[in-house]
Amino acid sequence: MSFSRRGFWQRTLGAVACAAVLGSIASTAAAAPVALNIVDVAGNLALTQKGFEAFRDKYPDLVSRITFTNAPAPQLPGKIKAMQAAGRSDIDIVLTGTDALAAGIQQNLWQRLLPDYSAKLPGVLDKYAPNVRAMQELSKGYGLTVTFMPAGPLVEYNPAKVTNPPKTPAELLSWCKANPGKLIYARPANSGPGRTFLMGLPYLLGDKDPHDPIKGWDKTWAFLKELDSCIPYYPGGTSAVMKELGEGSRDMTLTVTGWDINPRALGIVPATFRIQSFDKFTWVNDAHYMVVPKGVAKEKMEVILKLINFMLEPAQQALTYDDGYFYPGPAVKDVPLSAAPAKSQETIAKYGRPEYAKLIADFPHAVPLDATAMVAAFQKWDAEIGSLKSK
């Protein structure tokens, strides 16, 4: 009997020990650092990669490595949709502008972060200034705004070739017709300046409804078709536009604050090139978002939410001043240029525009189109304006 009892306890204690070991292994496995794959379709890594790397370095117990990849915005939603249909989740975070954000919302690709994960993102909305909060609302909770720019549209030109820059759309059209082939802008579906110009025109032209590109933009579409007569072609992205402007094959383009400052800071466009604002224009603001595709594993999601909080801290936000690429950059309140790295301060002091502060303060601000309207606007532009000339 005692032998039997001893055997019973040996077996029981063995089972308990085994369970403890297995539990320890399971606990260790659950807490193992994860590898994250971040895809950027907005050029946002120029502003945020150092912040993401700072999180990786600070929390090696959470993140083993981060892989960074760049991709064109128009192609990404289709790729993610195919991956999700195959039951794969190779992408953990997407950094996007309003373009792929809108397409992904329309195609139901993104996880909703707010209010679904509000408890893990405490007070996040209170960090944003009013104009940024309006951009955050545009995401419908499917993304978190990480950088912000009161974008444009603005005219950028070579002062050696353009002595009287246009201040109205009518003057822009007249100049273009008088100088065929010398004005250029990129396809709006893959260009911040391109889509800012597209969305800013209804305000400048007094269209019926700036938020309804199908029924409310009669003047805008008519203007763009007339402007098309003197534009040689539409590059697939803004970088090609700035290259041609800098090389001298074009004399004028439509731009935004960051795409004015940064190419001049990098030497792609001469520092002497100038900008002109339109009379009585409305800023169409822009933002970059952190979004999470559906299907990401739960253990990764826990880390991603901590990473999102980290990226909205002042120290990481100060890095987003960068070299003026998305000027000013920070999405959260109370992050002045004086908090930025010395190199950023020097670059913006040299290549920034003193007039920007007054323009940003004096003219009204508007959010871009919502997801459905933006996709509709891109499709209409592609079909009716760019289809014969885009490269």
PDB file of C-alpha atoms in Angstrom, residues 40-42 71-77 80 94-107 109-110 189-190 195 289 291 371 374-375 378:
ATOM      1  CA  ASP A  40       6.597  52.207 -46.183  1.00  0.00           C
ATOM      2  CA  VAL A  41       4.550  53.508 -49.115  1.00  0.00           C
ATOM      3  CA  ALA A  42       4.815  57.204 -48.216  1.00  0.00           C
ATOM      4  CA  ALA A  71       6.789  49.929 -51.953  1.00  0.00           C
ATOM      5  CA  PRO A  72       4.604  52.003 -54.307  1.00  0.00           C
ATOM      6  CA  ALA A  73       1.305  53.025 -52.721  1.00  0.00           C
ATOM      7  CA  PRO A  74      -0.971  51.955 -55.618  1.00  0.00           C
ATOM      8  CA  GLN A  75       0.346  48.367 -55.636  1.00  0.00           C
ATOM      9  CA  LEU A  76       0.307  47.619 -51.896  1.00  0.00           C
ATOM     10  CA  PRO A  77      -3.444  47.133 -51.238  1.00  0.00           C
ATOM     11  CA  ILE A  80      -2.032  42.702 -48.947  1.00  0.00           C
ATOM     12  CA  VAL A  94       2.280  49.894 -43.045  1.00  0.00           C
ATOM     13  CA  LEU A  95       3.395  53.522 -43.100  1.00  0.00           C
ATOM     14  CA  THR A  96       1.103  55.291 -45.503  1.00  0.00           C
ATOM     15  CA  GLY A  97      -0.251  58.603 -46.663  1.00  0.00           C
ATOM     16  CA  THR A  98      -3.926  59.183 -47.280  1.00  0.00           C
ATOM     17  CA  ASP A  99      -3.724  57.271 -50.600  1.00  0.00           C
ATOM     18  CA  ALA A 100      -3.124  53.665 -49.471  1.00  0.00           C
ATOM     19  CA  LEU A 101      -4.920  54.421 -46.194  1.00  0.00           C
ATOM     20  CA  ALA A 102      -8.049  55.218 -48.209  1.00  0.00           C
ATOM     21  CA  ALA A 103      -7.698  52.221 -50.519  1.00  0.00           C
ATOM     22  CA  GLY A 104      -7.143  49.882 -47.570  1.00  0.00           C
ATOM     23  CA  ILE A 105     -10.179  51.186 -45.679  1.00  0.00           C
ATOM     24  CA  GLN A 106     -12.305  50.759 -48.774  1.00  0.00           C
ATOM     25  CA  GLN A 107     -11.067  47.177 -49.256  1.00  0.00           C
ATOM     26  CA  LEU A 109      -7.596  45.504 -45.201  1.00  0.00           C
ATOM     27  CA  TRP A 110      -6.689  47.290 -41.954  1.00  0.00           C
ATOM     28  CA  ALA A 189      -2.493  58.398 -56.804  1.00  0.00           C
ATOM     29  CA  ASN A 190       1.233  58.154 -56.040  1.00  0.00           C
ATOM     30  CA  ARG A 195      -3.011  64.837 -54.992  1.00  0.00           C
ATOM     31  CA  TYR A 289      -0.312  56.999 -40.656  1.00  0.00           C
ATOM     32  CA  VAL A 291      -1.734  51.077 -39.940  1.00  0.00           C
ATOM     33  CA  ALA A 371     -11.395  57.213 -48.377  1.00  0.00           C
ATOM     34  CA  MET A 374     -10.292  59.944 -52.744  1.00  0.00           C
ATOM     35  CA  VAL A 375     -10.294  56.603 -54.523  1.00  0.00           C
ATOM     36  CA  PHE A 378      -7.861  59.050 -58.370  1.00  0.00           C
TER      37      PHE A 378
END
